[in-house]
C-alpha positions as semicolon CSV with decimal commas, in nm:
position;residue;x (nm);y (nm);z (nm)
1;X;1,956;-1,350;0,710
2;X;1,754;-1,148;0,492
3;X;1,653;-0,749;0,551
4;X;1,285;-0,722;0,707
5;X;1,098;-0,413;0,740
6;X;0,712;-0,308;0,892
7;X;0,523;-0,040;0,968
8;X;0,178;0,127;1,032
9;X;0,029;0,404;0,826
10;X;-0,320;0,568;0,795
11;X;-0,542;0,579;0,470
12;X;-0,674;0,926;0,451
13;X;-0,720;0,913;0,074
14;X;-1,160;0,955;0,025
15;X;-1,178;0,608;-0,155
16;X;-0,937;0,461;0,054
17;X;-0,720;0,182;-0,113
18;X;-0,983;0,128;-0,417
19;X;-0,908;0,118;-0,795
20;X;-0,655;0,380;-0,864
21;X;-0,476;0,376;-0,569
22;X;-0,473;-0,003;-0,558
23;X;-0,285;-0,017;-0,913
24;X;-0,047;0,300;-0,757
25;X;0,063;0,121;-0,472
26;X;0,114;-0,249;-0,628
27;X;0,302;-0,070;-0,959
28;X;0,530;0,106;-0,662
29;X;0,543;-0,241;-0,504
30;X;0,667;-0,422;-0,794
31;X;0,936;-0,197;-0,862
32;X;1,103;-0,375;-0,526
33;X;1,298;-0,709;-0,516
34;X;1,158;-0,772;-0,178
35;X;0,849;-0,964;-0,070
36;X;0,626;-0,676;-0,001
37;X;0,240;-0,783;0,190
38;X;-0,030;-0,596;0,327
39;X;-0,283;-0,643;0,595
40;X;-0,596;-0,461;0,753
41;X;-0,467;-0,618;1,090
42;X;-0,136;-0,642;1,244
43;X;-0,195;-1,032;1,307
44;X;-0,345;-1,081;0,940
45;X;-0,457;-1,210;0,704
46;X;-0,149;-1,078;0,445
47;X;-0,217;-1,017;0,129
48;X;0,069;-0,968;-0,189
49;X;0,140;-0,597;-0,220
50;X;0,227;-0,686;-0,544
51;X;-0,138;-0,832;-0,689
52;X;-0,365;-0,600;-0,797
53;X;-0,623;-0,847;-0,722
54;X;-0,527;-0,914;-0,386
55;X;-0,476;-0,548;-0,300
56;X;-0,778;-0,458;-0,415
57;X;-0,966;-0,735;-0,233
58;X;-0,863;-0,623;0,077
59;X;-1,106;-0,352;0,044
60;X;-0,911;-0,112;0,290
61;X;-1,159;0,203;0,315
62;X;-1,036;0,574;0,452
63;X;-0,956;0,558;0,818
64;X;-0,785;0,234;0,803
65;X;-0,446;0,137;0,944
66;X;-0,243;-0,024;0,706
67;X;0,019;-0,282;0,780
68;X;0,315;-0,285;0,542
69;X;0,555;-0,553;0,583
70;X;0,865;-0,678;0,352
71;X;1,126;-0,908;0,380
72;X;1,455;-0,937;0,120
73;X;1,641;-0,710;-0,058
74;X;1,517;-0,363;-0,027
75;X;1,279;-0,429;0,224
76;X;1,316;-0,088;0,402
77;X;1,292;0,098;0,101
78;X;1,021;-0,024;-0,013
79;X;0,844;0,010;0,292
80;X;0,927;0,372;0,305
81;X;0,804;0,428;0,006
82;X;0,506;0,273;0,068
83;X;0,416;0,426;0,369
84;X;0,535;0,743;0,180
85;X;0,293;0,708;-0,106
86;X;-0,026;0,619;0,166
87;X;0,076;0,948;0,368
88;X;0,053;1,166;0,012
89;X;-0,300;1,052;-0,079
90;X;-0,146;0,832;-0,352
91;X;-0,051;1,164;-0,486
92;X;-0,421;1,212;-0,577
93;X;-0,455;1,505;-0,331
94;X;-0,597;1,854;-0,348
95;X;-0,465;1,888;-0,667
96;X;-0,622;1,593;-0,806
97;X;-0,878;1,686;-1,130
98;X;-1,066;1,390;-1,291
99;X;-1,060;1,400;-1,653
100;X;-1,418;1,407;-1,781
């Protein structure tokens, strides 16, 4: 039987899960042997945590509850950090400056 993890977080971040912190989360994904998804609704559709396309199609704007689900090796660390990254802005926070 292989390790399965899940939770729930909030997007806060302004863009919500757009272009940068699309390719953020799936980089953090891919560093993770497990199966990571993601889903706007706890029933679905999934999508590959680890596909920028896929991620990015979602389309997951500020205020949205995230689902984070992975199954194999891993699987509750990389939902931690997951979850960990959403809850910090995707470390684009206050002290976020765009370069010009």
């Amino acid at each position: 039987m292989s390790a399965a993890a899940e939770a729930t977080v909030l997007i806060t971040h302004d863009v919500g899960l757009h272009a940068r912190p699309s390719v953020k989360f799936t980089k953090l994904a891919k560093t993770f042997a497990a199966d990571v998804e993601i889903a706007l609704a706890a029933n679905g559709p999934w999508f590959d945590a680890k596909s920028i396309v896929k991620v990015m199609a979602a389309k997951a704007p500020k205020g949205t509850m995230l689902h984070i689900r992975a199954r194999g090796d891993g699987a509750n660390d990389a939902v931690d950090a997951l979850v960990e990254l959403v809850r910090r802005d995707f470390d684009e926070g206050a002290g976020h400056v765009r370069s010009a």
